[in-house]
Tab-separated table of N, CA and C in Angstrom:
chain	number	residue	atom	x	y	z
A	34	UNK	N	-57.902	19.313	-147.572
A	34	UNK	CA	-58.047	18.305	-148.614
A	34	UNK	C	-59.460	17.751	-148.548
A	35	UNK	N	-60.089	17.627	-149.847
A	35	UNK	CA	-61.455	17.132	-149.764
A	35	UNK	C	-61.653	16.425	-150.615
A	36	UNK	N	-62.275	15.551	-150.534
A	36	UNK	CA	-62.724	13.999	-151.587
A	36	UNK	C	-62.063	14.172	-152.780
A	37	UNK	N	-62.704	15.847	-153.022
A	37	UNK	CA	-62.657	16.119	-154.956
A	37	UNK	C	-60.842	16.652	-155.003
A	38	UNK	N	-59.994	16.548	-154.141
A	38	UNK	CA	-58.721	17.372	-153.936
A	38	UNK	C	-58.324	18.415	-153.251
A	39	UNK	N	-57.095	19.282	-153.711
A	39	UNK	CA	-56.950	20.190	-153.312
A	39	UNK	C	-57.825	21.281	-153.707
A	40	UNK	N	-57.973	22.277	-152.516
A	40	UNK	CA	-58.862	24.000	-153.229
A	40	UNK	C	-57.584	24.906	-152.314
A	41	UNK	N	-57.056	26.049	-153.686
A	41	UNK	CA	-56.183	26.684	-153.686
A	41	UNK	C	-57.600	28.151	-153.534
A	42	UNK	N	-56.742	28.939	-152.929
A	42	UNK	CA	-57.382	30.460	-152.400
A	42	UNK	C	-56.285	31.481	-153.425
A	43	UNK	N	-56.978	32.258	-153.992
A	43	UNK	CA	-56.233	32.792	-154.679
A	43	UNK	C	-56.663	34.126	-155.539
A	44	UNK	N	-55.852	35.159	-155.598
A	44	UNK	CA	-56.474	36.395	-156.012
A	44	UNK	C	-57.204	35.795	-157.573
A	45	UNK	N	-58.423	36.768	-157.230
A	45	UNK	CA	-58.987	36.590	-159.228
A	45	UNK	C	-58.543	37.296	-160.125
A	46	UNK	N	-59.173	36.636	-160.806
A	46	UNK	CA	-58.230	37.538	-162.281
A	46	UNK	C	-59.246	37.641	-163.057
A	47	UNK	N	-59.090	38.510	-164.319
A	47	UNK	CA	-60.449	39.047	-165.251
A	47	UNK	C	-61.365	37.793	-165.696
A	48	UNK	N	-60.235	36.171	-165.977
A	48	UNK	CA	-61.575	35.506	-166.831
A	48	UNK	C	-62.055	34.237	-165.850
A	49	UNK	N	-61.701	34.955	-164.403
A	49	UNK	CA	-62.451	33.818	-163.481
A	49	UNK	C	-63.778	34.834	-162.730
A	50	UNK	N	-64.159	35.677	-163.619
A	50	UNK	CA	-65.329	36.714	-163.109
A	50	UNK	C	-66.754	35.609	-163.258
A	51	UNK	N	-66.547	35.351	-164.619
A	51	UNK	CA	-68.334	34.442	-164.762
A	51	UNK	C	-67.757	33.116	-164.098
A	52	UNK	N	-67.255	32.613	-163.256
A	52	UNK	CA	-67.694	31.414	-162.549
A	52	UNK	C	-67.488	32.065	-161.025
A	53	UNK	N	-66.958	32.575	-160.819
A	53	UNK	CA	-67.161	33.681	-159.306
A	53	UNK	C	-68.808	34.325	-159.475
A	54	UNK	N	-69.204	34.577	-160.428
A	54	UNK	CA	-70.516	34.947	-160.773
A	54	UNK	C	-71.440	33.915	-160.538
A	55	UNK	N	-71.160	33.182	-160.852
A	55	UNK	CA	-71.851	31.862	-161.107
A	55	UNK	C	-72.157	31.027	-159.671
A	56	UNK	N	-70.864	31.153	-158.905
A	56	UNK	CA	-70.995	30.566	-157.585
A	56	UNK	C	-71.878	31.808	-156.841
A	57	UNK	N	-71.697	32.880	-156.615
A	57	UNK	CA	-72.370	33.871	-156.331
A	57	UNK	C	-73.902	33.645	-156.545
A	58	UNK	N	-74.121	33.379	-157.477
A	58	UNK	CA	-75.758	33.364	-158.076
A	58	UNK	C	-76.371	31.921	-157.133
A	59	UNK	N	-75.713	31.446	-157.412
A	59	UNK	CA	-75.982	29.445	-156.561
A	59	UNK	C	-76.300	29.600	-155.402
A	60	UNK	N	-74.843	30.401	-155.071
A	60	UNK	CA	-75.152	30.625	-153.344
A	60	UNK	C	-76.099	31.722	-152.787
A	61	UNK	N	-76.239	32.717	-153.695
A	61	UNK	CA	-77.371	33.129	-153.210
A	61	UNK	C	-78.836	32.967	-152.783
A	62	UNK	N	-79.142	31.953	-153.702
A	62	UNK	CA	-80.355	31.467	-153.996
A	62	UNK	C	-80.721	30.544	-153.418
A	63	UNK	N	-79.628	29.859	-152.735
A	63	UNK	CA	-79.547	28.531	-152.094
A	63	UNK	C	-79.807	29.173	-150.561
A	64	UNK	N	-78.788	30.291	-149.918
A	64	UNK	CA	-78.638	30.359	-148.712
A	64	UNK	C	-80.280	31.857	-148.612
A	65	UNK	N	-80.340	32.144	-149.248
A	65	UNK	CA	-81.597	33.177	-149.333
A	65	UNK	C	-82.910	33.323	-150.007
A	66	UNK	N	-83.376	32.429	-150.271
A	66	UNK	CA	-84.545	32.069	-151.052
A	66	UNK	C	-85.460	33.093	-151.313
A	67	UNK	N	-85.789	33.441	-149.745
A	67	UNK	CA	-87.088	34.289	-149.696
A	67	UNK	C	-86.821	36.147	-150.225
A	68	UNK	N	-85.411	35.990	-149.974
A	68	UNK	CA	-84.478	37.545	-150.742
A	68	UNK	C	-84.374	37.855	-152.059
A	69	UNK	N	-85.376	39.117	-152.251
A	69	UNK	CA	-85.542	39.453	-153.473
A	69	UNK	C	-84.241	39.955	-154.480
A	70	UNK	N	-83.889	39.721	-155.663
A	70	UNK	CA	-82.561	40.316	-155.896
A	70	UNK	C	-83.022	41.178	-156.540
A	71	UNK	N	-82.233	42.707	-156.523
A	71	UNK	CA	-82.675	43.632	-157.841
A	71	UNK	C	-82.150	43.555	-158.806
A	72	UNK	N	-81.502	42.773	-159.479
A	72	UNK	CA	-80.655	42.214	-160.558
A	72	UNK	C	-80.490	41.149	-161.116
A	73	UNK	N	-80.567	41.026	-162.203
A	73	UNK	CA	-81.029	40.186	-162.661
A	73	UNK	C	-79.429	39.456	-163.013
A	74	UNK	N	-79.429	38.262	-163.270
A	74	UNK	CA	-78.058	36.933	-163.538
A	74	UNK	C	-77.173	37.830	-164.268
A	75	UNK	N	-77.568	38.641	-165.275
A	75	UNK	CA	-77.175	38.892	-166.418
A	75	UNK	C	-75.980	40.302	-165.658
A	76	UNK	N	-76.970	40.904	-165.447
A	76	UNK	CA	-76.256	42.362	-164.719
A	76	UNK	C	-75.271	41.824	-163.177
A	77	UNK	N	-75.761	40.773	-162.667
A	77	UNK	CA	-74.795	40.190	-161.486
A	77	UNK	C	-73.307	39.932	-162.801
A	78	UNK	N	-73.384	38.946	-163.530
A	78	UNK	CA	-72.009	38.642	-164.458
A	78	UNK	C	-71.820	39.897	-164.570
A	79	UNK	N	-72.227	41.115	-165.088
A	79	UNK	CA	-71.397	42.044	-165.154
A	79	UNK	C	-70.962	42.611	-164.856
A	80	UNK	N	-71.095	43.068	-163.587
A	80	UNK	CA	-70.965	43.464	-162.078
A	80	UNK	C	-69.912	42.747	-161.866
A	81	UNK	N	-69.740	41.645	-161.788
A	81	UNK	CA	-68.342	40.732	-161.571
A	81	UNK	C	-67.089	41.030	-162.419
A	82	UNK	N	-67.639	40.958	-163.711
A	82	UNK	CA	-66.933	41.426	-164.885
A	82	UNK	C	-66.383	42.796	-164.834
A	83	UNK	N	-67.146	43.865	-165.054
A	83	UNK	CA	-66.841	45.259	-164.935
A	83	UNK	C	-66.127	45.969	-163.784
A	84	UNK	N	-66.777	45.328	-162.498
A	84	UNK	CA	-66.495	45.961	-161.092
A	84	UNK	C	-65.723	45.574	-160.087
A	85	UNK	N	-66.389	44.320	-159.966
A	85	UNK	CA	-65.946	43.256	-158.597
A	85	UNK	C	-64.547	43.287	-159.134
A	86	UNK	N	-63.711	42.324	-160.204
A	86	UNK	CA	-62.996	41.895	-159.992
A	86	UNK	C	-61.820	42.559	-160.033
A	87	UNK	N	-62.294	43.504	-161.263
A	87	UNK	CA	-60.699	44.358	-162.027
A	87	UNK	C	-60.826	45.415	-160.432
A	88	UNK	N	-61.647	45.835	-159.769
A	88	UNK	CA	-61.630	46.908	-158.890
A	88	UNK	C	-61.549	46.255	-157.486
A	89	UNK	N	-61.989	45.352	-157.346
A	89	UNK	CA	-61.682	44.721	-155.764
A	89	UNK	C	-60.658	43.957	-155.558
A	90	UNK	N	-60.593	43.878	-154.127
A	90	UNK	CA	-59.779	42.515	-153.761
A	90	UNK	C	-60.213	41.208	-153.774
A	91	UNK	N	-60.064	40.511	-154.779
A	91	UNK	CA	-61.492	39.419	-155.153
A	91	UNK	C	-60.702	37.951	-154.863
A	92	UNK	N	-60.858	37.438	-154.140
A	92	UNK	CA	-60.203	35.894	-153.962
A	92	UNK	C	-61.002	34.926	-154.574
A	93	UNK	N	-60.746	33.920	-154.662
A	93	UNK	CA	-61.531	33.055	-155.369
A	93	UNK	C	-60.898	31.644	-154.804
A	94	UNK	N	-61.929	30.106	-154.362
A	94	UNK	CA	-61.445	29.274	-154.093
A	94	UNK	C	-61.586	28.152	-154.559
A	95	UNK	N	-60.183	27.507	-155.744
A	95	UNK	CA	-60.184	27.036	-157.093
A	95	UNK	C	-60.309	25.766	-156.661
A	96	UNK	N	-61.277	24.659	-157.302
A	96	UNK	CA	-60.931	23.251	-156.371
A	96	UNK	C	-60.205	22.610	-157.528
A	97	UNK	N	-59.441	21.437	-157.487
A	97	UNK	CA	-58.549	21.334	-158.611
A	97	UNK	C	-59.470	20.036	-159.095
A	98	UNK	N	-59.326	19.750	-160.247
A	98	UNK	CA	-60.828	18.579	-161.027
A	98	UNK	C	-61.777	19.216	-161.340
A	99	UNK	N	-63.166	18.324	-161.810
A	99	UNK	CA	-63.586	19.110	-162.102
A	99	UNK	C	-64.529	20.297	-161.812
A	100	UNK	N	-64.285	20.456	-160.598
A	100	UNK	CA	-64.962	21.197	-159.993
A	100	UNK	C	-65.120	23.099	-160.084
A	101	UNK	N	-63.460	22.908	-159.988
A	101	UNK	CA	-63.237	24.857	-160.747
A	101	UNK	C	-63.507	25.591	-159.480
A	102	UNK	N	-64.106	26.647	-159.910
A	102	UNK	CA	-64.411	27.848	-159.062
A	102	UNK	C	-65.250	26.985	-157.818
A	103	UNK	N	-65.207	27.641	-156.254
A	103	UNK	CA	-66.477	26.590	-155.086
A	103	UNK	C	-66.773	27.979	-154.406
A	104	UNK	N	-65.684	29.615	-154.220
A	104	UNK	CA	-66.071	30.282	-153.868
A	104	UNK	C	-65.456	31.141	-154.008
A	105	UNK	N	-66.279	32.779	-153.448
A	105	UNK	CA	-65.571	34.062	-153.978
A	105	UNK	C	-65.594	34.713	-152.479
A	106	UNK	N	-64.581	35.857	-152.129
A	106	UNK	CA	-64.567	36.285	-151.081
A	106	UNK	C	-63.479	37.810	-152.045
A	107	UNK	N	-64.594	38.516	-151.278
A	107	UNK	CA	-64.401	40.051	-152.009
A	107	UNK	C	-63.761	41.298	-150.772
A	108	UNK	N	-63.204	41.952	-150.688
A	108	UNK	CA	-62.691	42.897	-149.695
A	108	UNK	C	-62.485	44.273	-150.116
A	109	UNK	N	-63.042	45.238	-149.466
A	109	UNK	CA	-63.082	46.645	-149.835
A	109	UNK	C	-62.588	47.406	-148.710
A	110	UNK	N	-61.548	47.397	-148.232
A	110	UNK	CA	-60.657	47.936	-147.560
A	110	UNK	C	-60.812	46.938	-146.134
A	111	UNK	N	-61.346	47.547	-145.470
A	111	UNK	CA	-61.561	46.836	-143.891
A	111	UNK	C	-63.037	46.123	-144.015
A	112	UNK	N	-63.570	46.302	-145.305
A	112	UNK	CA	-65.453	45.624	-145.049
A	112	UNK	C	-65.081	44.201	-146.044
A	113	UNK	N	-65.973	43.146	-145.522
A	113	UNK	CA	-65.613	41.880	-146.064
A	113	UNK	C	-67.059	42.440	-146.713
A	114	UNK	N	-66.537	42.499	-148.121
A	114	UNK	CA	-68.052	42.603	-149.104
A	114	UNK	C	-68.864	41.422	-149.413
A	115	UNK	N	-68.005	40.226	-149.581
A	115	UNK	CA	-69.022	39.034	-149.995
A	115	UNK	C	-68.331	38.056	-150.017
A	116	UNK	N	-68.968	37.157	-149.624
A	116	UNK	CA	-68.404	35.912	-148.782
A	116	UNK	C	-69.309	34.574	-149.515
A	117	UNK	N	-69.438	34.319	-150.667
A	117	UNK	CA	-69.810	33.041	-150.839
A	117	UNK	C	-69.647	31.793	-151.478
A	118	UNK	N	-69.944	31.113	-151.281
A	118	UNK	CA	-69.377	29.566	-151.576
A	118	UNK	C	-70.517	28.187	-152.237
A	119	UNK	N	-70.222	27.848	-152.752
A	119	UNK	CA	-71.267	26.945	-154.152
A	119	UNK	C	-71.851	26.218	-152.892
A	120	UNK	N	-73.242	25.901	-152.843
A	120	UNK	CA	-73.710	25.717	-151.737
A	120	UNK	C	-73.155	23.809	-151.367
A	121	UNK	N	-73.001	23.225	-152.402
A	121	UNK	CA	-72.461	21.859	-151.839
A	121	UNK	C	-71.123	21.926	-151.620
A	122	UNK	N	-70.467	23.293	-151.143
A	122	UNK	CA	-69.394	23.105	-150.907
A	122	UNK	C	-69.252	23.838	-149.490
A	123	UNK	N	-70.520	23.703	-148.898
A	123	UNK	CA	-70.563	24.958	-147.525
A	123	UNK	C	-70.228	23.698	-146.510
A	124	UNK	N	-69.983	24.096	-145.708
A	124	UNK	CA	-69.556	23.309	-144.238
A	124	UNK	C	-68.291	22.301	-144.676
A	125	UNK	N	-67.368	22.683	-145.430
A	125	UNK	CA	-65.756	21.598	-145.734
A	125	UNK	C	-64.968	22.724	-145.231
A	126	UNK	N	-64.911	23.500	-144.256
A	126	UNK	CA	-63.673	24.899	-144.123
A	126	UNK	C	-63.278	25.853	-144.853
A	127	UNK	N	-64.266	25.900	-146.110
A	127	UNK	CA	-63.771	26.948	-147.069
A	127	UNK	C	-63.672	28.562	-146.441
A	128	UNK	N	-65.130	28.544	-145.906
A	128	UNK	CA	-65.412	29.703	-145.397
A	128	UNK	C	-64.676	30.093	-144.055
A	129	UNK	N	-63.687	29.336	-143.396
A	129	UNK	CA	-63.165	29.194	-142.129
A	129	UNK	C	-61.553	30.135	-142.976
A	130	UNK	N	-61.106	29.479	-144.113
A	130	UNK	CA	-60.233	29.451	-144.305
A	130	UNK	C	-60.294	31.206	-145.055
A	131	UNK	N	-61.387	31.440	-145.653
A	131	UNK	CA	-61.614	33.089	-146.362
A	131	UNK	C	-61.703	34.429	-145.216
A	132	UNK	N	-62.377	33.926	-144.198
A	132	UNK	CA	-62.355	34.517	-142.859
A	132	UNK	C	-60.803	34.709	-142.297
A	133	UNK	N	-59.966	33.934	-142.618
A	133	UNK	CA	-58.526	33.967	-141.619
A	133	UNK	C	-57.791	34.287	-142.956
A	134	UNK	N	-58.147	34.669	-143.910
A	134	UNK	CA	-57.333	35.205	-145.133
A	134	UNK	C	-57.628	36.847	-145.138
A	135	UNK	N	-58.981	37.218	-144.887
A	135	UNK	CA	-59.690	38.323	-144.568
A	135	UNK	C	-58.558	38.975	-143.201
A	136	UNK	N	-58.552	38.383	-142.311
A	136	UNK	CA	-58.133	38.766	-141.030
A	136	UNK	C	-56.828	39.457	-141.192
A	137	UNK	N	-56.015	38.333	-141.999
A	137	UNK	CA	-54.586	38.357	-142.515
A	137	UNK	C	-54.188	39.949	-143.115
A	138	UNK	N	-55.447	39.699	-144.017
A	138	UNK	CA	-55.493	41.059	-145.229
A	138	UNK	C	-55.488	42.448	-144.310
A	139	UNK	N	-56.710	42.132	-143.097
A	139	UNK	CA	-57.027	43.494	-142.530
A	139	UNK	C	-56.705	43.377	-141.321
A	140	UNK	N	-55.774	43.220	-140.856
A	140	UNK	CA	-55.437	42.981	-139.281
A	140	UNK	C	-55.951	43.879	-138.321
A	141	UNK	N	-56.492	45.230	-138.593
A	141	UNK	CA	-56.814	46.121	-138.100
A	141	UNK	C	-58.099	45.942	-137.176
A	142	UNK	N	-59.569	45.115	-138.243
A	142	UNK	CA	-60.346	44.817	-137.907
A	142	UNK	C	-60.902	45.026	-139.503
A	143	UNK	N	-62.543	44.266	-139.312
A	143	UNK	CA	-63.180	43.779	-140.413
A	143	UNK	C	-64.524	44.275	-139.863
A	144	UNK	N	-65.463	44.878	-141.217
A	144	UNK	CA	-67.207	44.950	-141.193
A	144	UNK	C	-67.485	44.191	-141.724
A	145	UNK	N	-68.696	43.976	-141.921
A	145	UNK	CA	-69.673	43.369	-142.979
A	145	UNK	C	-70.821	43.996	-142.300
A	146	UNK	N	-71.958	43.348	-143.544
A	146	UNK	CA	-73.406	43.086	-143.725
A	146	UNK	C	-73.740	42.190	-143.887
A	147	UNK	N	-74.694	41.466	-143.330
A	147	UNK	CA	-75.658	40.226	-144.156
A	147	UNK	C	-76.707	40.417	-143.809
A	148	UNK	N	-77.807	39.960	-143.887
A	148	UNK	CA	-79.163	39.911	-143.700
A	148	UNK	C	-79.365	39.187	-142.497
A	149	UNK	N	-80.713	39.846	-142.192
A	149	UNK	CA	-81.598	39.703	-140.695
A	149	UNK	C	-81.953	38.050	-140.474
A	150	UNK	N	-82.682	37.921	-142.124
A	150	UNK	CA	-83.109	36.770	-142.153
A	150	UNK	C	-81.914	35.008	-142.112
A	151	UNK	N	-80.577	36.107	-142.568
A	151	UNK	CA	-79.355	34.678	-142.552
A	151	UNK	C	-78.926	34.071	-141.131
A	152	UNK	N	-79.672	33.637	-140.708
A	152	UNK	CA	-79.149	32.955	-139.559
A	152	UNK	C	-78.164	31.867	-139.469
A	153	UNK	N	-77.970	31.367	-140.352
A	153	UNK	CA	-76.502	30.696	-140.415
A	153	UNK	C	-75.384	31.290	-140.828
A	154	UNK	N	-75.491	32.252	-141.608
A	154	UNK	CA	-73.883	33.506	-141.658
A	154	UNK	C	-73.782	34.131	-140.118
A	155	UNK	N	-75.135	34.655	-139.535
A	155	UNK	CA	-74.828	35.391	-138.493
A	155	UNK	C	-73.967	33.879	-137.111
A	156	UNK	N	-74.326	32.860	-137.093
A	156	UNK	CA	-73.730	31.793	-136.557
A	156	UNK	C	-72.176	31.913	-136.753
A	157	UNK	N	-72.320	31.842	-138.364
A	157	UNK	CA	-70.881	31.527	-138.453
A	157	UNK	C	-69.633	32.863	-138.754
A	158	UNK	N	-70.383	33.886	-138.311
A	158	UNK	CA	-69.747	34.844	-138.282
A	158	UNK	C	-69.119	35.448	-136.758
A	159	UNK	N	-70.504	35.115	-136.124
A	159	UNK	CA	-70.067	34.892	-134.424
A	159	UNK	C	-69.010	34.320	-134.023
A	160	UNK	N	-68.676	32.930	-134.591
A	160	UNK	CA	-68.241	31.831	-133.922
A	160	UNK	C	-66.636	32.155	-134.422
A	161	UNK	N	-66.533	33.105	-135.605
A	161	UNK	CA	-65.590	33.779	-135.476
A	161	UNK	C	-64.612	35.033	-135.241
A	162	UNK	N	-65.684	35.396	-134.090
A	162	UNK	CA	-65.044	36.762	-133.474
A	162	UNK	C	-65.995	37.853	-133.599
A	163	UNK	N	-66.970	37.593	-134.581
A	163	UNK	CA	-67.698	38.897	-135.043
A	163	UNK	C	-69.180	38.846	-134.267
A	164	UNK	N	-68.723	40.323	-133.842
A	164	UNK	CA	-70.295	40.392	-133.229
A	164	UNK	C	-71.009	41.689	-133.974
A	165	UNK	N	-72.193	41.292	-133.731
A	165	UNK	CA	-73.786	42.261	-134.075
A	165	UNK	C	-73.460	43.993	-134.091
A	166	UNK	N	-73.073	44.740	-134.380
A	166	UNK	CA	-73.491	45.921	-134.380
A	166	UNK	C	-74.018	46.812	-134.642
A	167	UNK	N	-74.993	46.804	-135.451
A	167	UNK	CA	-75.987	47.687	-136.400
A	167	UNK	C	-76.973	47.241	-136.741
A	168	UNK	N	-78.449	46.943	-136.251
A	168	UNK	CA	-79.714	46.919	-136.753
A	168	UNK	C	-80.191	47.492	-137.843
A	169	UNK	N	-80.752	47.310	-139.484
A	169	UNK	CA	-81.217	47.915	-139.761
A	169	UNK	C	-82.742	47.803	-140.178
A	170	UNK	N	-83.671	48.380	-141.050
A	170	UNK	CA	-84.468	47.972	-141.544
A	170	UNK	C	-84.240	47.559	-143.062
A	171	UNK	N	-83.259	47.427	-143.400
A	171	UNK	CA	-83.546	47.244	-144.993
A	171	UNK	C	-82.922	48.576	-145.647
A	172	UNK	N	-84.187	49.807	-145.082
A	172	UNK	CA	-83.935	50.790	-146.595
A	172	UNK	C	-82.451	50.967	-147.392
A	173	UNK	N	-81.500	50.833	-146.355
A	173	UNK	CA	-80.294	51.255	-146.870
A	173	UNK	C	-79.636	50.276	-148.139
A	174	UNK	N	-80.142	49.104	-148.328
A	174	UNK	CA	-79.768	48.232	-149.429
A	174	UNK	C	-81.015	47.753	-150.582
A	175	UNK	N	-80.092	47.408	-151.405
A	175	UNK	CA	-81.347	47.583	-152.766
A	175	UNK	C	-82.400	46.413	-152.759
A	176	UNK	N	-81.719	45.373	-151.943
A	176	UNK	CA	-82.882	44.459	-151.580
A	176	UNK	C	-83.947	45.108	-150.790
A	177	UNK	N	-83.966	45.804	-150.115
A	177	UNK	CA	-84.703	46.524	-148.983
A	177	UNK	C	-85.328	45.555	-147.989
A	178	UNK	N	-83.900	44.861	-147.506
A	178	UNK	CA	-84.054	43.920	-146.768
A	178	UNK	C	-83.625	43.779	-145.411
A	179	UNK	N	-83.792	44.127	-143.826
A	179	UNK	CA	-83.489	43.891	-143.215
A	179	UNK	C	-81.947	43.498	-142.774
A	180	UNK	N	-81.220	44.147	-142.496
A	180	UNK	CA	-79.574	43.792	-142.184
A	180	UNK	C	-78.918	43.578	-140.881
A	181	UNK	N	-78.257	43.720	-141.085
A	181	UNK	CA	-77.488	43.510	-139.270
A	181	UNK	C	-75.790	43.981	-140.533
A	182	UNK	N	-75.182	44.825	-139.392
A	182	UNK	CA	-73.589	45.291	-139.870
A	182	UNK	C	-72.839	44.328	-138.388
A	183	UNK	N	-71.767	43.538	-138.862
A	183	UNK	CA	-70.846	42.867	-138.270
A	183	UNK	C	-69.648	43.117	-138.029
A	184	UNK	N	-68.949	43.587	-136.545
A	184	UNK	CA	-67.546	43.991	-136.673
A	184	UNK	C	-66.851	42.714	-136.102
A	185	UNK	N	-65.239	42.883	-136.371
A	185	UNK	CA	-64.861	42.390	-135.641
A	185	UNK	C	-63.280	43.190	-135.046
A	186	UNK	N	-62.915	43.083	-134.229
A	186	UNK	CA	-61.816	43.695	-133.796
A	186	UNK	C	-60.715	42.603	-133.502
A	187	UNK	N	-59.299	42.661	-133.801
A	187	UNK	CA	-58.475	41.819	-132.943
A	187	UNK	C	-58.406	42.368	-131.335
């Protein structure tokens, strides 16, 4: 429970793509500044629209008022694809609570990616089970940005 109410976690559906987009874009920009995107706002909404949602496992975390969409958490079998949250809504447990929904989903174990430069995902990815396994330089993503791959195992 938070000031603004309840936030319900909940699969997405086709016409919660442009504000899952939308938090996506916020939080990117907010938690990665210096990270170049190769895509532009326009092609991210559609990407959400076209791909992410009708084709993934796309959660979304609805705050009730007027707040709406605060975050999206995406899953492609065992890899947590994307994990983000409207940046004034980072540090209330959202992301605590998408992580142990993730876990739920993949009991097996979980990957990811994030960047070299995110030192507060890699924190808060640690602090929940996941450790470092893959150095890269970048080439392999379209940012051509420096990565680190994250497992975690039960």
């Amino acid at each position: 429970m938070s000031a603004e109410g309840v936030v319900v976690l909940r699969r997405a559906v086709g016409s919660d793509a442009g504000a899952a987009a939308d938090v996506w874009l916020r939080s990117f920009a907010a938690a990665l500044p210096a990270v170049v995107r190769p895509h532009s706002d326009g092609a991210v909404r559609a990407w959400f629209r076209d791909v992410v949602v009708p084709r993934h496992e796309t959660w979304i975390a609805e705050a009730d008022g007027s707040a709406g969409i605060v975050g999206v958490m995406v899953l492609d079998g065992e890899v947590l694809s994307q994990l983000y949250l409207a940046p004034d809504w980072r540090g209330r447990g959202l992301g605590d609570r998408f992580v142990a929904l993730a876990k739920e989903r993949s009991p097996r174990g979980l990957s990811l990616w994030t960047f070299q430069v995110n030192e507060p995902a890699h924190r808060f990815y640690e602090r929940h089970g996941f450790v470092p396994a893959e150095r890269t330089d970048g080439s392999g993503n379209e940012e051509r940005e420096p990565d680190v791959r994250y497992v975690w195992r039960p």
